[in-house]
Structures are given as C-alpha cells and as structure tokens.
mmCIF file of C-alpha atoms in Angstrom:
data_model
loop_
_atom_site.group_PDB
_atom_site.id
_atom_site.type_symbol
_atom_site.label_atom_id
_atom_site.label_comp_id
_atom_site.label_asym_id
_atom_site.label_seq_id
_atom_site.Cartn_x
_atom_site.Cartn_y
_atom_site.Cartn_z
ATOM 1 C CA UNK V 1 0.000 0.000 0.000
ATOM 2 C CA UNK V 2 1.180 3.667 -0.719
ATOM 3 C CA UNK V 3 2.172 5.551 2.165
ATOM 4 C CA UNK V 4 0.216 9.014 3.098
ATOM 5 C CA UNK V 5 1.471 11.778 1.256
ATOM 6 C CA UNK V 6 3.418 9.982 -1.587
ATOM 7 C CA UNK V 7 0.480 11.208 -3.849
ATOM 8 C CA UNK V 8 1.470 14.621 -4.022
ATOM 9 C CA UNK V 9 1.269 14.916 -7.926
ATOM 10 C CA UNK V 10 -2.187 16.475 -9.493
ATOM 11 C CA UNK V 11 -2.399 15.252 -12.806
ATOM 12 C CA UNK V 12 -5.101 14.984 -15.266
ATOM 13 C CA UNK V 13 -6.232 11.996 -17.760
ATOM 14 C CA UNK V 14 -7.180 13.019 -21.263
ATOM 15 C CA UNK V 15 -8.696 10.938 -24.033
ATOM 16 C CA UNK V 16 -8.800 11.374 -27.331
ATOM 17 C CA UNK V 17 -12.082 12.616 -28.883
ATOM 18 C CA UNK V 18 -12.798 14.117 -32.069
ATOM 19 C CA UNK V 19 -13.234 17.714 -32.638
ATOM 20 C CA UNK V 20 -14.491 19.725 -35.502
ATOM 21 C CA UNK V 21 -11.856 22.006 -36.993
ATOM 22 C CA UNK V 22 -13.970 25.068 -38.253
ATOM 23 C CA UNK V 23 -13.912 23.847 -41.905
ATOM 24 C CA UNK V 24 -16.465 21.314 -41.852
ATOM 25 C CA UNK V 25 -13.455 18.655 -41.410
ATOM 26 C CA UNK V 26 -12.582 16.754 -38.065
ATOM 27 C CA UNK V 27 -9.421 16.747 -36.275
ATOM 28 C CA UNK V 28 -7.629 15.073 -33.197
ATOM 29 C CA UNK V 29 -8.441 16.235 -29.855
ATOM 30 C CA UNK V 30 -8.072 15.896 -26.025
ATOM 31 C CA UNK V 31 -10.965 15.816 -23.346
ATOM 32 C CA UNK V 32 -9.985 15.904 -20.034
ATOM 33 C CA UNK V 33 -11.907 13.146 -18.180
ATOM 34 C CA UNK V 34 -10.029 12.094 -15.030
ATOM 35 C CA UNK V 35 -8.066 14.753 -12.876
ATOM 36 C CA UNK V 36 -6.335 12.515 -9.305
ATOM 37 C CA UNK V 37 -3.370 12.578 -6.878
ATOM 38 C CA UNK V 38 -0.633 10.912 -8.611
ATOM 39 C CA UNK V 39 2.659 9.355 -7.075
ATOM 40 C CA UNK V 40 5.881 9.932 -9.976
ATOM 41 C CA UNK V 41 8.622 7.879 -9.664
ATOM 42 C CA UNK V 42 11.414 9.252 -12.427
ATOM 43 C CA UNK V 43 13.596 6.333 -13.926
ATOM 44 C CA UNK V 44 17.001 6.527 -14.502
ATOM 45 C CA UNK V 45 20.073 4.084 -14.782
ATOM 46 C CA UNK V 46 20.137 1.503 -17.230
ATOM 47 C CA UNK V 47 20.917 1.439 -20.578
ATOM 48 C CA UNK V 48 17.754 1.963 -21.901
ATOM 49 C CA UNK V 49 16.775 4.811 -19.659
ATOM 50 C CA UNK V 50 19.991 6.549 -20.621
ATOM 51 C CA UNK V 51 19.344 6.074 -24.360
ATOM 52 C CA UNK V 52 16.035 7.365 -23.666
ATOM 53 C CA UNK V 53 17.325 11.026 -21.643
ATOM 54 C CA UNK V 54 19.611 11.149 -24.704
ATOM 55 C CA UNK V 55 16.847 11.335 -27.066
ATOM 56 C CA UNK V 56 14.906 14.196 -24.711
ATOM 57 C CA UNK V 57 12.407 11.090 -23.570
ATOM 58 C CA UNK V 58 11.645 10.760 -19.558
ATOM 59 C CA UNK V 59 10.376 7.813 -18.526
ATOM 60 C CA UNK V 60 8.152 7.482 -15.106
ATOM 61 C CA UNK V 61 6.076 4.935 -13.145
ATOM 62 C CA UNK V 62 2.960 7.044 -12.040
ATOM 63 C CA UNK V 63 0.894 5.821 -9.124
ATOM 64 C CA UNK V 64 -2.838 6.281 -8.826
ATOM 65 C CA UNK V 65 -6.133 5.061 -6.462
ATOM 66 C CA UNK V 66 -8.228 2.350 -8.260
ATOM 67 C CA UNK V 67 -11.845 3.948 -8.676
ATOM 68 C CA UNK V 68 -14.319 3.023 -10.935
ATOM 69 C CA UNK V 69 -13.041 6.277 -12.647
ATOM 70 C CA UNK V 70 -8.924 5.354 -13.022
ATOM 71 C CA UNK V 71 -10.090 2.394 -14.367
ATOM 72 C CA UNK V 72 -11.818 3.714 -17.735
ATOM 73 C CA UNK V 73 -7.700 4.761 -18.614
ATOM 74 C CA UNK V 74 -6.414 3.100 -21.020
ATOM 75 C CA UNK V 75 -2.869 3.518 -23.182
ATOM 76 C CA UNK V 76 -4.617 5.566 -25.758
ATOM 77 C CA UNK V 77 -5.482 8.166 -23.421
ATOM 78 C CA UNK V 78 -2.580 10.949 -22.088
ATOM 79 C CA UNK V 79 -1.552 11.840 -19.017
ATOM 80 C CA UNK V 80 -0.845 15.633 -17.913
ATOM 81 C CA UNK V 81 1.090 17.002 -14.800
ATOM 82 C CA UNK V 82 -1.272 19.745 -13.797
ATOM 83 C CA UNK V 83 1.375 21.904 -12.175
ATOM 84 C CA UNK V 84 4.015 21.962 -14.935
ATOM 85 C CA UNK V 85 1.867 21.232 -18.208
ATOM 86 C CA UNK V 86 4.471 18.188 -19.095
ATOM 87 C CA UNK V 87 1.791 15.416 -21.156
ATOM 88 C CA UNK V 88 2.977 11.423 -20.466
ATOM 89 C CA UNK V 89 2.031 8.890 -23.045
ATOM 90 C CA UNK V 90 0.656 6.206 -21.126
ATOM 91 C CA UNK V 91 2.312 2.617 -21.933
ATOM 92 C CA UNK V 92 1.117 0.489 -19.751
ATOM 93 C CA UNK V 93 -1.436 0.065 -16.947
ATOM 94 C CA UNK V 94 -1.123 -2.461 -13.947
ATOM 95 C CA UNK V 95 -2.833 -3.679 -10.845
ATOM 96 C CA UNK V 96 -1.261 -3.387 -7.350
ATOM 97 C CA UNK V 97 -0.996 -6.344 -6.060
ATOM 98 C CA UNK V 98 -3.685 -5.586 -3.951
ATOM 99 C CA UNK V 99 -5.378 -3.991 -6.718
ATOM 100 C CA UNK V 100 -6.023 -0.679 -4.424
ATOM 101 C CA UNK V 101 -3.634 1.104 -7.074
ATOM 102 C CA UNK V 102 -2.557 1.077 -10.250
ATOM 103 C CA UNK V 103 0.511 1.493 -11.962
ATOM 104 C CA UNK V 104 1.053 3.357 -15.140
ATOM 105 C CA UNK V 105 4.378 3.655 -17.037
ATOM 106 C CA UNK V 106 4.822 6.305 -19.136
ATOM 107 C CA UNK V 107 6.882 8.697 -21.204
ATOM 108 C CA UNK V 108 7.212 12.165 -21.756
ATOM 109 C CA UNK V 109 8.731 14.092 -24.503
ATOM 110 C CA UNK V 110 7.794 12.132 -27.359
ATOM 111 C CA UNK V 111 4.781 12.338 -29.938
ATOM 112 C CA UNK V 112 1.820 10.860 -29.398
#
C-alpha cells in the first residue's frame, strides 16, 4: 500500500475525442476526463533509460487510487502534470498487487 502523502502529484487523464476544426473537417483532440493525486517515480540508470534522456524522452512509473473512474484509462489516453503542463504517453497500466492502485508507465517528450 502507498504511504500518506506519496500522492502529491495532481495530474489529469485526457482521451482522445474528435473535434471539428472550423472547416467542416474533423481533427484530433483531447478531453480531459479524469483529474487525481498521482505518485511519480522518475527512472534513470540503465541502458535503456539513458538512451532514452539522450533522445529528450523521460520515462516514469505514475501511481494512482483504483476507482471506478482510473479504471476507464487506457494507453490511448494521455496523461498531464497539472502543475508543470508536461503530457505522459501512457504505456502500460497495472494492478497493485492488492489492486487498491494502479501502476502506469509512461513517457514524456515524445509524440503521441
């Protein structure tokens, strides 16, 4: 279980939706559905991490409360810090073990 105050990360969840461009056409957007404390744990070390500063990429391990509402996420949607503006492509999504949490890696600094 995550210890009190480890959440200390506002972030929001956004999911792709399309959105009318103002030519009659349709174009790629974001709708912010989720917004939750978030626990970031920055990687580093390791060959591929390195590789991946290198290239301008950070990767994290984000932890968030299970909730009928974390669990509509999926890797298509984005993650935002709130704070700094920095968007995450989510990669993956886990259960805890206890499944009170889950566990998203993700990446910033590279196109979605």
């Amino acid at each position: 279980m995550t210890q009190p105050g480890t959440l200390d990360y506002l972030v929001a969840f956004d999911e792709p939706t399309p959105v009318a461009n103002g030519q009659g056409g349709i174009k790629d957007g974001w709708t912010e559905r989720v917004t939750c404390w978030a626990g970031i744990r920055f990687l580093r070390g390791g060959e591929v991490a390195l590789a991946a500063r290198l290239a301008g990429k950070q990767p994290v391990v984000v932890t968030i409360r299970a909730s009928t509402a974390t669990a509509a996420i999926t890797p298509e949607w984005r993650m935002r810090d709130t704070r700094s503006g920095v968007e995450y492509n989510i990669r993956s999504i886990v259960p805890s073990d206890d499944r009170a949490m889950f566990e998203l890696t993700a990446e910033s600094g590279v196109a979605v």
